[in-house]
């Protein structure tokens, strides 16, 4: 065999977590520290938060535009989260996979379910907070949300956490460095699966 000719397909890494579990921090660090990962940029109908840039953090769309694109089959998955629509554009995903590039998708549990149905070789990772009490503490610690909003997020977090068993891996986020190392280990192991090799 010619080892230099070993090629593998690209991998979709899906990361989901209830809000407050620390997913954004972990995926941001993993993007910088684990080589060869790119972030898939989602479309959303919500408005940008301070510091967010259109085309970098999200593609921010009007609802009618989002719905038109969805009807045209432009999304690999889409879901409504907190009253806004979110969707993963299909063509950058298919291009990356065909070119052997790996993507990280930060999507909710509804989206993860749709992606696994469409791309069974995708790797789904669930980030869990160390405890419900810690999650509540982190959500309150943000200091931006009213008690009603926090209560709603906690309720939703409980419902989402009940879904962790449909994922391939879980990471309990007690400490960001440790969680990034674990995510990196998952990425490395998945990259070395013989079943992902293509005949060159
Ligand atoms: P945020 O508005 O705080 O950035 O994200 C809210 C939720 O939407 C998070 O749980 C995030 O993972 C999820 N989300 C972001 N992009 C997508 C997407 O393209 N599809 C789905 N299904 N969920 C998404």
Tab-separated table of N, CA and C in Angstrom, residues 102-168:
chain	number	residue	atom	x	y	z
A	102	UNK	N	-12.782	19.280	7.746
A	102	UNK	CA	-13.644	18.997	8.892
A	102	UNK	C	-14.346	20.263	9.377
A	103	UNK	N	-15.618	20.118	9.684
A	103	UNK	CA	-16.411	21.267	10.125
A	103	UNK	C	-16.944	21.062	11.536
A	104	UNK	N	-17.055	22.172	12.262
A	104	UNK	CA	-17.674	22.165	13.583
A	104	UNK	C	-19.003	22.895	13.475
A	105	UNK	N	-20.066	22.264	13.926
A	105	UNK	CA	-21.398	22.867	13.883
A	105	UNK	C	-21.902	23.077	15.295
A	106	UNK	N	-22.261	24.318	15.598
A	106	UNK	CA	-22.805	24.637	16.919
A	106	UNK	C	-24.315	24.752	16.733
A	107	UNK	N	-25.014	23.637	16.933
A	107	UNK	CA	-26.457	23.645	16.673
A	107	UNK	C	-27.224	22.987	17.811
A	108	UNK	N	-28.521	23.270	17.874
A	108	UNK	CA	-29.308	22.763	19.000
A	108	UNK	C	-29.695	21.298	18.779
A	109	UNK	N	-30.390	20.721	19.760
A	109	UNK	CA	-30.687	19.279	19.698
A	109	UNK	C	-31.604	18.912	18.529
A	110	UNK	N	-32.518	19.819	18.157
A	110	UNK	CA	-33.397	19.527	17.011
A	110	UNK	C	-32.570	19.440	15.727
A	111	UNK	N	-31.635	20.399	15.583
A	111	UNK	CA	-30.780	20.420	14.399
A	111	UNK	C	-29.852	19.209	14.359
A	112	UNK	N	-29.341	18.834	15.540
A	112	UNK	CA	-28.417	17.696	15.609
A	112	UNK	C	-29.123	16.428	15.145
A	113	UNK	N	-30.373	16.279	15.558
A	113	UNK	CA	-31.136	15.089	15.167
A	113	UNK	C	-31.304	15.037	13.642
A	114	UNK	N	-31.631	16.182	13.044
A	114	UNK	CA	-31.801	16.220	11.582
A	114	UNK	C	-30.491	15.937	10.853
A	115	UNK	N	-29.388	16.491	11.397
A	115	UNK	CA	-28.088	16.283	10.731
A	115	UNK	C	-27.667	14.819	10.791
A	116	UNK	N	-27.890	14.177	11.954
A	116	UNK	CA	-27.495	12.763	12.071
A	116	UNK	C	-28.326	11.890	11.133
A	117	UNK	N	-29.576	12.297	10.898
A	117	UNK	CA	-30.413	11.520	9.979
A	117	UNK	C	-29.895	11.679	8.546
A	118	UNK	N	-29.457	12.898	8.220
A	118	UNK	CA	-29.002	13.149	6.853
A	118	UNK	C	-27.551	12.750	6.635
A	119	UNK	N	-26.723	12.922	7.667
A	119	UNK	CA	-25.287	12.588	7.571
A	119	UNK	C	-24.952	11.633	8.724
A	120	UNK	N	-25.236	10.342	8.549
A	120	UNK	CA	-25.052	9.407	9.673
A	120	UNK	C	-23.604	9.320	10.165
A	121	UNK	N	-22.643	9.709	9.341
A	121	UNK	CA	-21.245	9.636	9.782
A	121	UNK	C	-20.822	10.851	10.601
A	122	UNK	N	-21.732	11.818	10.782
A	122	UNK	CA	-21.424	12.986	11.611
A	122	UNK	C	-21.189	12.529	13.045
A	123	UNK	N	-20.383	13.300	13.777
A	123	UNK	CA	-20.045	12.965	15.162
A	123	UNK	C	-20.704	13.997	16.069
A	124	UNK	N	-21.606	13.529	16.938
A	124	UNK	CA	-22.358	14.473	17.768
A	124	UNK	C	-21.848	14.440	19.209
A	125	UNK	N	-21.503	15.618	19.707
A	125	UNK	CA	-20.933	15.752	21.053
A	125	UNK	C	-21.858	16.629	21.889
A	126	UNK	N	-22.211	16.152	23.063
A	126	UNK	CA	-23.069	16.936	23.951
A	126	UNK	C	-22.249	17.467	25.112
A	127	UNK	N	-22.271	18.784	25.306
A	127	UNK	CA	-21.549	19.384	26.433
A	127	UNK	C	-22.535	19.563	27.592
A	128	UNK	N	-22.237	18.912	28.706
A	128	UNK	CA	-23.112	18.967	29.880
A	128	UNK	C	-22.518	19.879	30.951
A	129	UNK	N	-23.365	20.637	31.623
A	129	UNK	CA	-22.855	21.398	32.784
A	129	UNK	C	-22.604	20.402	33.921
A	130	UNK	N	-21.724	20.737	34.889
A	130	UNK	CA	-21.416	19.796	35.974
A	130	UNK	C	-22.646	19.433	36.806
A	131	UNK	N	-23.616	20.357	36.913
A	131	UNK	CA	-24.846	20.072	37.675
A	131	UNK	C	-25.886	21.121	37.295
A	132	UNK	N	-27.133	20.851	37.654
A	132	UNK	CA	-28.177	21.854	37.371
A	132	UNK	C	-27.953	23.119	38.184
A	133	UNK	N	-27.489	22.926	39.419
A	133	UNK	CA	-27.241	24.078	40.281
A	133	UNK	C	-26.180	24.992	39.679
A	134	UNK	N	-25.126	24.354	39.129
A	134	UNK	CA	-24.041	25.125	38.518
A	134	UNK	C	-24.543	25.841	37.266
A	135	UNK	N	-25.405	25.173	36.502
A	135	UNK	CA	-25.969	25.794	35.297
A	135	UNK	C	-26.771	27.035	35.682
A	136	UNK	N	-27.613	26.902	36.703
A	136	UNK	CA	-28.437	28.030	37.157
A	136	UNK	C	-27.530	29.181	37.604
A	137	UNK	N	-26.461	28.819	38.307
A	137	UNK	CA	-25.527	29.845	38.792
A	137	UNK	C	-24.883	30.580	37.624
A	138	UNK	N	-24.487	29.823	36.587
A	138	UNK	CA	-23.844	30.451	35.422
A	138	UNK	C	-24.827	31.340	34.672
A	139	UNK	N	-26.072	30.874	34.539
A	139	UNK	CA	-27.061	31.671	33.812
A	139	UNK	C	-27.337	32.982	34.561
A	140	UNK	N	-27.411	32.897	35.901
A	140	UNK	CA	-27.651	34.108	36.686
A	140	UNK	C	-26.432	35.028	36.635
A	141	UNK	N	-25.266	34.402	36.599
A	141	UNK	CA	-24.013	35.160	36.621
A	141	UNK	C	-23.817	36.035	35.397
A	142	UNK	N	-24.509	35.728	34.317
A	142	UNK	CA	-24.374	36.564	33.126
A	142	UNK	C	-24.880	37.973	33.391
A	143	UNK	N	-25.849	38.059	34.320
A	143	UNK	CA	-26.342	39.370	34.745
A	143	UNK	C	-27.139	40.126	33.702
A	144	UNK	N	-27.430	39.481	32.564
A	144	UNK	CA	-28.115	40.209	31.502
A	144	UNK	C	-29.592	39.852	31.425
A	145	UNK	N	-29.968	38.713	31.991
A	145	UNK	CA	-31.325	38.217	31.780
A	145	UNK	C	-32.193	38.364	33.029
A	146	UNK	N	-33.480	38.562	32.805
A	146	UNK	CA	-34.435	38.674	33.913
A	146	UNK	C	-34.663	37.282	34.516
A	147	UNK	N	-35.181	37.230	35.764
A	147	UNK	CA	-35.461	35.923	36.395
A	147	UNK	C	-36.383	35.062	35.536
A	148	UNK	N	-37.333	35.694	34.824
A	148	UNK	CA	-38.264	34.906	33.982
A	148	UNK	C	-37.497	34.247	32.838
A	149	UNK	N	-36.600	35.023	32.204
A	149	UNK	CA	-35.816	34.490	31.081
A	149	UNK	C	-34.923	33.352	31.581
A	150	UNK	N	-34.316	33.546	32.756
A	150	UNK	CA	-33.437	32.517	33.315
A	150	UNK	C	-34.237	31.253	33.607
A	151	UNK	N	-35.444	31.430	34.172
A	151	UNK	CA	-36.283	30.267	34.477
A	151	UNK	C	-36.636	29.529	33.195
A	152	UNK	N	-36.936	30.263	32.122
A	152	UNK	CA	-37.287	29.635	30.838
A	152	UNK	C	-36.090	28.877	30.269
A	153	UNK	N	-34.912	29.487	30.374
A	153	UNK	CA	-33.698	28.821	29.855
A	153	UNK	C	-33.397	27.540	30.624
A	154	UNK	N	-33.609	27.597	31.952
A	154	UNK	CA	-33.355	26.407	32.763
A	154	UNK	C	-34.320	25.283	32.391
A	155	UNK	N	-35.567	25.674	32.164
A	155	UNK	CA	-36.588	24.697	31.782
A	155	UNK	C	-36.193	24.036	30.463
A	156	UNK	N	-35.777	24.868	29.511
A	156	UNK	CA	-35.362	24.365	28.206
A	156	UNK	C	-34.098	23.504	28.330
A	157	UNK	N	-33.190	23.943	29.203
A	157	UNK	CA	-31.941	23.192	29.407
A	157	UNK	C	-32.254	21.784	29.903
A	158	UNK	N	-33.226	21.683	30.820
A	158	UNK	CA	-33.594	20.353	31.343
A	158	UNK	C	-34.101	19.469	30.218
A	159	UNK	N	-34.942	20.032	29.365
A	159	UNK	CA	-35.508	19.253	28.252
A	159	UNK	C	-34.399	18.834	27.289
A	160	UNK	N	-33.450	19.746	27.019
A	160	UNK	CA	-32.359	19.412	26.090
A	160	UNK	C	-31.435	18.351	26.677
A	161	UNK	N	-31.150	18.479	27.975
A	161	UNK	CA	-30.222	17.534	28.595
A	161	UNK	C	-30.778	16.113	28.583
A	162	UNK	N	-32.108	16.009	28.543
A	162	UNK	CA	-32.721	14.676	28.495
A	162	UNK	C	-32.375	13.964	27.186
A	163	UNK	N	-31.845	14.705	26.210
A	163	UNK	CA	-31.559	14.127	24.890
A	163	UNK	C	-30.119	13.655	24.725
A	164	UNK	N	-29.303	13.811	25.779
A	164	UNK	CA	-27.865	13.557	25.577
A	164	UNK	C	-27.575	12.141	25.123
A	165	UNK	N	-28.474	11.198	25.416
A	165	UNK	CA	-28.201	9.803	25.053
A	165	UNK	C	-28.263	9.529	23.562
A	166	UNK	N	-28.819	10.456	22.796
A	166	UNK	CA	-28.843	10.232	21.348
A	166	UNK	C	-27.555	10.756	20.695
A	167	UNK	N	-26.615	11.275	21.507
A	167	UNK	CA	-25.343	11.774	20.974
A	167	UNK	C	-24.285	10.662	21.011
A	168	UNK	N	-23.181	10.884	20.302
A	168	UNK	CA	-22.108	9.889	20.285
A	168	UNK	C	-21.173	10.042	21.475
